[in-house]
Amino acid sequence: MDTITSRRNPIVRAAAALLGSPRERRERREFLCEGARLCRDAAESGVRIKACFFTPRAGERYVEYLKPILHAAEAAYTVEDPVAGLLSDTKSPQGVFCLCAWPQGGQGAHDGPCLVLENIQDPGNLGTILRTAEALGRFRVVLLGDCCDPLGPKALRASMGAVFRLGIETEGDPGRLMEGLKDEGYAVHGAVPSDRALEVTGIDFTRGRHAVIIGNEGSGLSRETAGLCGDLITIPMGGRAESLNAAAAATVLLWELSGRGEGKWRG
Amino acid sequence: MDTITSRRNPIVRAAAALLGSPRERRERREFLCEGARLCRDAAESGVRIKACFFTPRAGERYVEYLKPILHAAEAAYTVEDPVAGLLSDTKSPQGVFCLCAWPQGGQGAHDGPCLVLENIQDPGNLGTILRTAEALGRFRVVLLGDCCDPLGPKALRASMGAVFRLGIETEGDPGRLMEGLKDEGYAVHGAVPSDRALEVTGIDFTRGRHAVIIGNEGSGLSRETAGLCGDLITIPMGGRAESLNAAAAATVLLWELSGRGEGKWRG
């Protein structure tokens, strides 16, 4: 196995370039995964691992994690600590990294309940919502408009690897998405924080196909998207104005959309 | 109004000592609140503000926020930036701080549904759960055992001020808490991630008084507490083992415990 000692090594530089640049990830259709657990999770989820990098210390400490990773990896390198620093997005790196190809997209579109996220900007929120979606049912997930990258380092960590398995679709245009969903028989509900919208409990999500669209953390649904929804739904809330954060609102909506825990049996 | 320029000023040092020390907060029954919005929220929630500190720049930028704060504050000081640095827990301080007395405890114990948090260790999780509790209904909230401090800087920020208004009870001993709850007619449900527990949807939370206990992020309910619960409940989950994070699980349980949005009308 090769050892990389120079921070100028072109293989390392190409991997490190993926860390901070959504554009780089998109153009190369690659991403960088960090951490023993998350890298093992990528390997076990069938993500293509083009290269694994680990420090000598990580090689000892995470030997059990590294087995399935190295089995799946097309190349492997040991790296010195300063080189590992280039690849890390965390304060205390574990020293295990994988350069991966984009996930294949799981089962692709299926007929389960559909979660649409529009213009979600915070990677922690996006990752948390994806993790919750995987836990609560078999959802179809679509990123609409200008969402942050689910394969960026913060979103990956928060998702606990859900992004490897969910088969996320992306769509830039609300009109085209809505048309597609309606053609497939989905009733499309836009989530808004408004007393005048329909309470989410007023809909029987266990009958028929339903899609729920959640908007940006600060500004909510875009006007265009809100206008294209079949109806607008809301979570009844007391307390003061600040109300639920984006991930908490998404959790309630996913739970209801799943038929309160029946979602895992469908799809 | 006095201006404090020295980082050795005893008033500032006494305020700064509250920032990092739960013990200091407990012994003095005081806490330090940071940020224009959160400080205004404290003032408007009836929290006793013993002193307000702000930088000259904050005095201009947050003039509308400062009005109700200064109206409520028993003392006020302008502080130079290096002094403000002592009082801040954030990377980019807004320069507004209040030294506050512990919240009065709201309405105290009432007869609404009860959320018990046992040994929650992450301040961000604790704050987020308190924020969600305030939004979703009128809950009685009890911190059991060794929870982190809801008046620490990170928990305060995540709670968006919910801690000012919730009237949180604390209890060290599971046996005493359980006895009290059962005497008051509560059915006590322990939340666990186990297929063998009762699904949360199997309980009709709209009838009778119910308490749900959520345990530590990593290790769950303590053995003692689990043994004292009337029953154990769970959120049915698919996906991989990692499942829901603590705040997401709490959101689903609070939503169900509230009667899916009816909680705000009760209590």
XYZ file of C-alpha atoms in Angstrom:
534
model
C 0.000 0.000 0.000
C 1.297 3.438 -0.922
C 1.994 6.035 1.743
C 1.318 9.684 0.956
C 3.499 12.096 2.893
C 3.250 15.294 0.844
C 0.385 17.747 1.074
C 1.059 18.480 -2.575
C 0.339 14.946 -3.716
C -2.091 15.241 -6.641
C -4.292 12.344 -5.513
C -4.812 13.968 -2.131
C -5.335 17.392 -3.629
C -8.011 16.058 -5.952
C -9.764 14.420 -3.002
C -9.471 17.515 -0.796
C -10.937 19.708 -3.535
C -14.254 17.880 -3.091
C -14.558 18.955 0.529
C -15.493 22.587 0.162
C -16.889 22.773 -3.347
C -20.405 21.634 -4.286
C -19.529 22.457 -7.875
C -16.484 20.184 -7.833
C -18.646 17.380 -6.428
C -21.289 17.922 -9.076
C -18.923 18.101 -12.038
C -16.917 15.045 -11.024
C -19.916 13.199 -9.557
C -17.764 12.343 -6.563
C -17.720 13.243 -2.871
C -15.479 12.815 0.138
C -16.660 10.844 3.135
C -14.986 11.168 6.563
C -15.037 9.015 9.671
C -14.685 5.289 10.332
C -18.387 4.683 10.821
C -19.635 6.765 7.917
C -17.046 5.288 5.525
C -17.988 1.748 6.578
C -21.617 2.708 6.119
C -20.850 3.879 2.566
C -19.112 0.580 1.794
C -21.951 -1.495 3.230
C -24.554 0.584 1.398
C -22.978 -0.245 -1.965
C -21.468 3.171 -2.625
C -18.540 2.890 -5.033
C -15.337 3.702 -3.143
C -12.656 4.890 -5.527
C -10.014 5.425 -2.861
C -9.595 5.050 0.886
C -7.122 7.164 2.894
C -6.220 6.486 6.521
C -3.556 7.425 9.025
C -1.369 4.731 10.627
C -3.038 5.376 13.971
C -6.515 5.010 12.444
C -5.310 1.794 10.814
C -4.787 0.357 14.290
C -7.721 1.909 16.081
C -10.392 1.290 13.431
C -9.191 -2.024 12.097
C -12.663 -3.611 12.259
C -14.263 -0.649 10.506
C -11.583 -0.657 7.831
C -12.066 -4.290 6.796
C -15.266 -3.808 4.739
C -14.009 -0.419 3.532
C -10.727 -1.821 2.199
C -12.551 -4.781 0.727
C -14.713 -2.395 -1.296
C -12.080 0.258 -2.071
C -10.491 0.346 -5.535
C -7.337 1.921 -4.093
C -5.980 2.551 -0.597
C -3.309 4.841 0.818
C -1.887 5.518 4.241
C -1.449 9.228 4.887
C 0.508 11.227 7.459
C -1.394 13.466 9.890
C -0.730 16.748 8.027
C -2.082 15.163 4.858
C -5.129 13.876 6.741
C -5.695 17.471 7.895
C -6.290 18.471 4.263
C -9.048 15.897 3.926
C -10.826 16.630 7.188
C -13.798 18.856 7.962
C -13.754 18.123 11.719
C -11.893 19.415 14.762
C -10.701 15.974 15.852
C -10.289 13.854 12.718
C -10.471 10.087 13.141
C -8.155 9.779 10.166
C -10.367 7.679 7.850
C -11.544 9.085 4.509
C -13.105 7.719 1.324
C -13.305 9.278 -2.082
C -16.638 8.000 -3.408
C -18.711 8.099 -6.555
C -22.191 9.553 -6.196
C -24.669 7.051 -4.786
C -26.561 5.211 -7.486
C -29.960 6.527 -6.497
C -31.331 3.513 -4.647
C -34.518 2.122 -6.065
C -35.123 5.419 -7.851
C -38.663 6.717 -7.996
C -41.165 4.471 -6.265
C -44.746 4.834 -5.247
C -44.375 5.556 -1.523
C -45.239 8.846 0.108
C -43.111 11.683 -1.220
C -41.162 14.332 0.680
C -40.132 17.400 -1.301
C -37.613 19.821 0.211
C -37.434 23.244 -1.429
C -34.439 25.552 -0.990
C -33.285 24.020 2.307
C -30.086 25.917 3.022
C -28.649 24.530 6.237
C -26.676 21.291 5.718
C -27.342 20.186 9.309
C -31.076 20.546 8.765
C -30.961 18.747 5.435
C -28.947 15.840 6.834
C -31.168 15.524 9.907
C -34.326 15.515 7.794
C -32.901 12.812 5.510
C -31.963 10.715 8.540
C -35.483 11.091 9.930
C -37.019 10.240 6.559
C -35.046 7.001 6.397
C -36.047 6.080 9.954
C -39.765 6.820 9.650
C -40.705 5.118 6.433
C -39.992 4.420 2.830
C -40.232 7.863 1.375
C -39.516 9.107 -2.062
C -37.345 12.222 -1.540
C -36.977 15.120 -3.958
C -34.743 18.181 -3.566
C -36.411 21.100 -5.332
C -34.789 24.363 -6.375
C -31.680 25.547 -4.607
C -31.097 23.115 -1.743
C -27.663 22.706 -0.208
C -25.676 19.627 -1.243
C -26.606 16.443 0.667
C -23.118 15.117 -0.131
C -21.325 18.009 1.586
C -19.470 17.102 4.806
C -21.937 18.568 7.343
C -25.031 17.154 5.649
C -23.374 13.730 5.340
C -22.553 13.664 9.055
C -26.047 14.753 10.102
C -27.671 12.218 7.763
C -25.755 9.324 9.361
C -25.433 7.865 5.879
C -29.131 8.024 4.969
C -28.107 9.814 1.784
C -26.284 6.656 0.612
C -29.523 4.701 0.582
C -32.423 7.062 -0.055
C -32.089 7.523 -3.786
C -32.674 11.263 -3.747
C -34.086 12.964 -6.841
C -33.386 16.577 -7.741
C -35.509 19.003 -9.744
C -34.932 22.656 -10.464
C -38.353 23.622 -11.728
C -41.450 23.563 -9.478
C -43.864 23.436 -12.406
C -42.254 20.368 -13.928
C -42.106 18.583 -10.584
C -45.754 19.296 -9.808
C -46.880 18.134 -13.191
C -44.962 14.887 -12.774
C -46.317 14.238 -9.291
C -49.881 14.954 -10.317
C -49.525 12.695 -13.358
C -48.480 9.926 -10.993
C -51.568 10.461 -8.880
C -50.007 12.317 -5.959
C -52.009 14.825 -3.948
C -49.484 17.618 -3.285
C -49.606 19.464 0.058
C -47.498 22.541 0.793
C -46.461 22.995 4.429
C -46.827 26.545 5.764
C -46.850 28.128 9.227
C -50.310 29.675 8.941
C -53.468 29.430 11.016
C -55.487 29.623 7.829
C -54.056 26.446 6.321
C -55.578 23.008 6.810
C -54.391 21.220 9.953
C -52.145 18.321 8.983
C -54.307 15.934 10.994
C -57.235 16.738 8.706
C -55.736 14.611 5.937
C -55.866 10.816 5.821
C -52.415 9.982 4.553
C -53.099 6.256 4.694
C -55.334 6.493 1.614
C -53.971 7.412 -1.792
C -50.601 8.914 -2.725
C -49.444 12.035 -0.962
C -46.527 14.433 -1.319
C -45.603 17.080 1.260
C -43.420 20.037 0.313
C -41.348 21.787 2.984
C -39.791 25.164 2.217
C -36.767 27.194 3.213
C -35.961 27.618 6.922
C -36.475 31.374 6.897
C -38.734 32.224 3.990
C -40.830 29.056 3.615
C -42.193 27.840 0.289
C -41.504 29.911 -2.794
C -44.553 31.745 -4.037
C -44.540 29.747 -7.264
C -44.458 26.407 -5.455
C -47.117 27.410 -2.922
C -49.397 28.414 -5.799
C -49.005 25.033 -7.495
C -49.850 22.897 -4.447
C -53.212 21.164 -4.220
C -53.640 22.570 -0.726
C -51.664 24.150 2.093
C -51.283 22.332 5.388
C -49.963 23.371 8.788
C -48.953 22.032 12.186
C -51.174 23.548 14.896
C -48.928 25.339 17.389
C -49.184 27.176 20.650
C -46.426 29.054 22.438
C -44.658 32.042 20.999
C -43.940 32.994 17.432
C -40.606 31.214 16.970
C -42.363 27.881 16.943
C -40.727 24.711 15.601
C -37.359 24.622 13.936
C -37.209 23.259 10.375
C -36.105 19.743 11.349
C -38.776 19.430 14.056
C -41.522 20.561 11.682
C -40.266 18.078 9.100
C -40.342 15.308 11.707
C -44.022 15.901 12.522
C -44.915 16.092 8.825
C -42.963 12.919 7.958
C -44.568 11.080 10.849
C -48.054 12.037 9.654
C -47.188 11.434 5.999
C -45.970 7.958 6.898
C -49.364 7.159 8.412
C -47.785 7.449 11.894
C -45.312 4.635 11.528
C -47.037 2.594 8.856
C -44.793 4.060 6.163
C -42.093 1.460 6.550
C -44.472 -1.198 5.264
C -45.273 0.615 2.084
C -43.457 1.826 -0.988
C -24.912 55.013 32.315
C -21.577 53.591 33.422
C -19.063 52.378 30.865
C -16.912 49.372 31.684
C -13.551 49.357 29.954
C -11.537 46.941 32.084
C -11.685 43.168 31.730
C -10.915 43.046 35.447
C -14.061 44.925 36.432
C -15.691 42.861 39.211
C -19.240 43.289 37.876
C -18.208 41.896 34.499
C -16.155 39.125 36.056
C -19.100 38.030 38.166
C -21.305 37.971 35.071
C -18.719 36.124 32.966
C -18.302 33.467 35.660
C -21.880 32.325 34.958
C -21.081 31.475 31.358
C -19.085 28.303 31.761
C -20.140 27.047 35.177
C -23.434 25.254 35.870
C -22.447 25.213 39.531
C -22.013 28.985 39.633
C -25.440 29.385 38.014
C -27.014 27.029 40.512
C -25.454 28.526 43.609
C -26.243 32.115 42.663
C -29.548 31.243 40.956
C -28.496 33.465 38.082
C -27.604 32.989 34.422
C -26.188 35.001 31.534
C -28.243 35.578 28.416
C -26.663 36.668 25.102
C -28.071 38.240 21.970
C -30.501 41.049 21.231
C -33.439 38.784 20.486
C -32.960 36.353 23.352
C -32.408 39.191 25.872
C -35.557 40.961 24.676
C -37.385 37.665 24.938
C -36.226 37.307 28.562
C -37.478 40.811 29.359
C -40.832 40.225 27.696
C -41.216 36.847 29.416
C -40.948 38.457 32.854
C -37.459 37.186 33.671
C -35.795 39.434 36.268
C -32.908 41.257 34.583
C -30.363 42.318 37.168
C -28.008 43.934 34.681
C -27.765 44.620 30.966
C -24.414 45.035 29.166
C -24.073 46.249 25.599
C -21.403 47.614 23.282
C -21.771 51.103 21.756
C -22.238 49.532 18.336
C -24.989 47.234 19.643
C -26.594 50.271 21.254
C -27.058 51.733 17.775
C -27.818 48.579 15.856
C -30.274 47.008 18.300
C -31.952 50.117 19.633
C -35.468 48.696 19.216
C -34.512 45.450 20.942
C -32.841 47.326 23.784
C -35.881 49.436 24.703
C -37.838 46.718 26.556
C -34.592 45.262 27.917
C -33.436 48.553 29.420
C -36.925 49.226 30.700
C -36.804 45.954 32.655
C -33.123 46.025 33.661
C -32.187 47.016 37.198
C -28.795 48.257 35.992
C -27.192 48.912 32.611
C -23.616 49.302 31.417
C -21.945 49.983 28.127
C -18.916 47.785 27.587
C -15.976 47.918 25.210
C -15.491 45.078 22.715
C -12.758 43.252 24.698
C -15.030 43.261 27.734
C -17.940 41.986 25.629
C -15.644 39.154 24.536
C -15.547 37.916 28.141
C -19.335 37.668 28.236
C -19.814 35.966 24.882
C -20.183 32.304 23.958
C -20.450 32.933 20.208
C -18.060 33.496 17.326
C -19.669 36.753 16.229
C -21.117 38.425 19.340
C -23.958 40.888 18.796
C -22.770 42.700 21.917
C -25.957 42.468 24.029
C -25.949 40.535 27.318
C -28.207 40.258 30.371
C -27.400 38.934 33.808
C -30.696 37.358 34.878
C -32.238 35.705 37.909
C -33.538 32.178 37.364
C -36.969 32.141 35.744
C -39.766 31.957 38.298
C -41.057 28.586 37.149
C -44.082 29.706 35.157
C -47.338 28.288 36.337
C -45.479 25.522 38.141
C -46.996 22.075 38.093
C -50.221 21.863 36.143
C -52.346 19.048 34.903
C -51.326 18.943 31.248
C -49.419 16.100 29.645
C -45.987 15.654 31.167
C -42.615 15.313 29.456
C -39.797 13.904 31.570
C -36.217 14.109 30.274
C -33.712 11.839 31.995
C -29.955 12.445 31.801
C -30.078 14.430 28.544
C -26.458 15.479 28.085
C -26.308 17.560 24.935
C -27.328 21.208 25.483
C -28.383 21.586 21.845
C -30.710 18.591 22.150
C -32.134 19.821 25.447
C -32.793 23.320 24.101
C -34.350 22.001 20.888
C -36.649 19.650 22.799
C -37.780 22.499 25.102
C -38.472 24.688 22.081
C -40.525 21.915 20.486
C -42.404 21.302 23.747
C -43.414 24.942 23.933
C -44.553 24.951 20.306
C -46.573 21.739 20.396
C -48.655 22.136 23.519
C -48.890 23.039 27.153
C -46.635 20.452 28.663
C -45.439 20.006 32.166
C -41.670 19.471 31.844
C -39.459 17.671 34.363
C -35.686 17.216 34.179
C -34.809 13.954 35.898
C -31.398 12.871 37.147
C -28.297 14.368 35.593
C -29.492 16.525 32.698
C -27.338 19.353 31.384
C -28.290 22.876 32.444
C -31.125 24.439 30.414
C -29.752 27.869 31.387
C -26.320 27.237 29.865
C -25.518 29.295 26.749
C -25.969 26.567 24.106
C -29.233 25.235 25.556
C -30.613 28.781 25.876
C -29.861 29.516 22.226
C -31.402 26.269 20.981
C -34.498 26.767 23.149
C -35.198 30.195 21.602
C -36.257 31.335 25.059
C -38.724 28.514 25.758
C -36.906 27.944 29.050
C -38.043 31.403 30.235
C -41.673 30.381 30.026
C -41.962 26.636 30.538
C -41.644 26.443 34.313
C -39.311 23.464 34.309
C -39.224 21.191 37.360
C -36.149 19.196 38.386
C -35.974 15.941 40.309
C -32.959 13.830 41.173
C -34.673 10.630 42.256
C -36.701 8.484 39.805
C -38.624 6.748 42.614
C -39.860 9.978 44.135
C -40.844 11.397 40.737
C -42.780 8.275 39.765
C -44.611 8.158 43.045
C -45.621 11.805 42.680
C -46.802 11.358 39.086
C -48.790 8.240 39.912
C -50.382 9.985 42.923
C -51.532 12.690 40.542
C -53.119 10.145 38.260
C -50.528 10.078 35.484
C -49.950 6.960 33.425
C -46.160 6.882 32.994
C -44.699 5.641 29.704
C -40.977 5.068 29.178
C -39.708 5.611 25.617
C -37.312 2.944 24.353
C -35.957 1.922 20.931
C -37.223 -1.654 21.056
C -39.443 -3.739 18.806
C -40.865 -5.439 21.869
C -42.295 -2.233 23.375
C -45.813 -0.976 22.702
C -46.099 1.203 19.594
C -46.724 4.802 20.616
C -49.824 4.929 18.413
C -51.380 2.180 20.541
C -52.071 4.657 23.355
C -54.926 7.156 23.348
C -53.233 10.216 24.811
C -56.403 12.291 24.528
C -57.952 10.416 27.472
C -56.536 10.690 30.990
C -53.210 12.076 32.141
C -50.040 10.827 30.529
C -46.331 11.277 31.136
C -43.623 10.209 28.687
C -40.022 9.735 29.825
C -37.176 10.122 27.331
C -33.712 8.917 28.291
C -30.107 9.758 27.528
C -29.000 10.156 23.889
C -26.624 7.195 23.979
C -27.728 4.891 26.755
C -31.486 5.512 26.927
C -33.521 5.276 30.125
C -31.718 4.271 33.297
C -32.539 0.742 34.399
C -34.179 2.052 37.567
C -36.441 4.448 35.687
C -37.385 1.893 33.028
C -38.386 -0.525 35.786
C -40.682 2.036 37.407
C -42.626 2.974 34.256
C -46.177 1.721 33.807
C -45.241 0.544 30.321
C -42.569 0.963 27.667
C -43.438 2.579 24.344
C -41.575 2.925 21.065
C -41.670 4.674 17.711
C -41.927 2.094 14.915
C -38.937 2.568 12.626
C -37.564 1.207 9.391
C -34.206 1.964 7.833
C -30.916 1.148 9.456
C -29.945 0.909 13.079
C -29.016 4.536 13.726
C -32.637 5.562 13.518
C -33.884 8.887 14.863
C -31.733 11.362 16.739
C -32.845 12.325 20.260
C -34.575 15.550 19.265
C -36.470 13.903 16.388
C -37.672 11.064 18.628
C -38.780 13.630 21.209
C -40.687 15.523 18.520
C -42.710 12.461 17.503
C -43.424 11.588 21.151
C -44.444 15.164 22.045
C -46.702 15.331 19.022
C -48.454 12.112 20.025
C -48.523 13.060 23.724
C -50.169 16.363 22.806
C -52.971 14.491 21.080
C -51.466 15.517 17.699
C -51.856 19.233 18.147
C -54.695 19.324 20.648
C -52.256 19.868 23.529
C -52.259 23.619 23.227
C -55.892 23.702 24.278
C -55.360 21.764 27.450
C -53.426 22.134 30.698
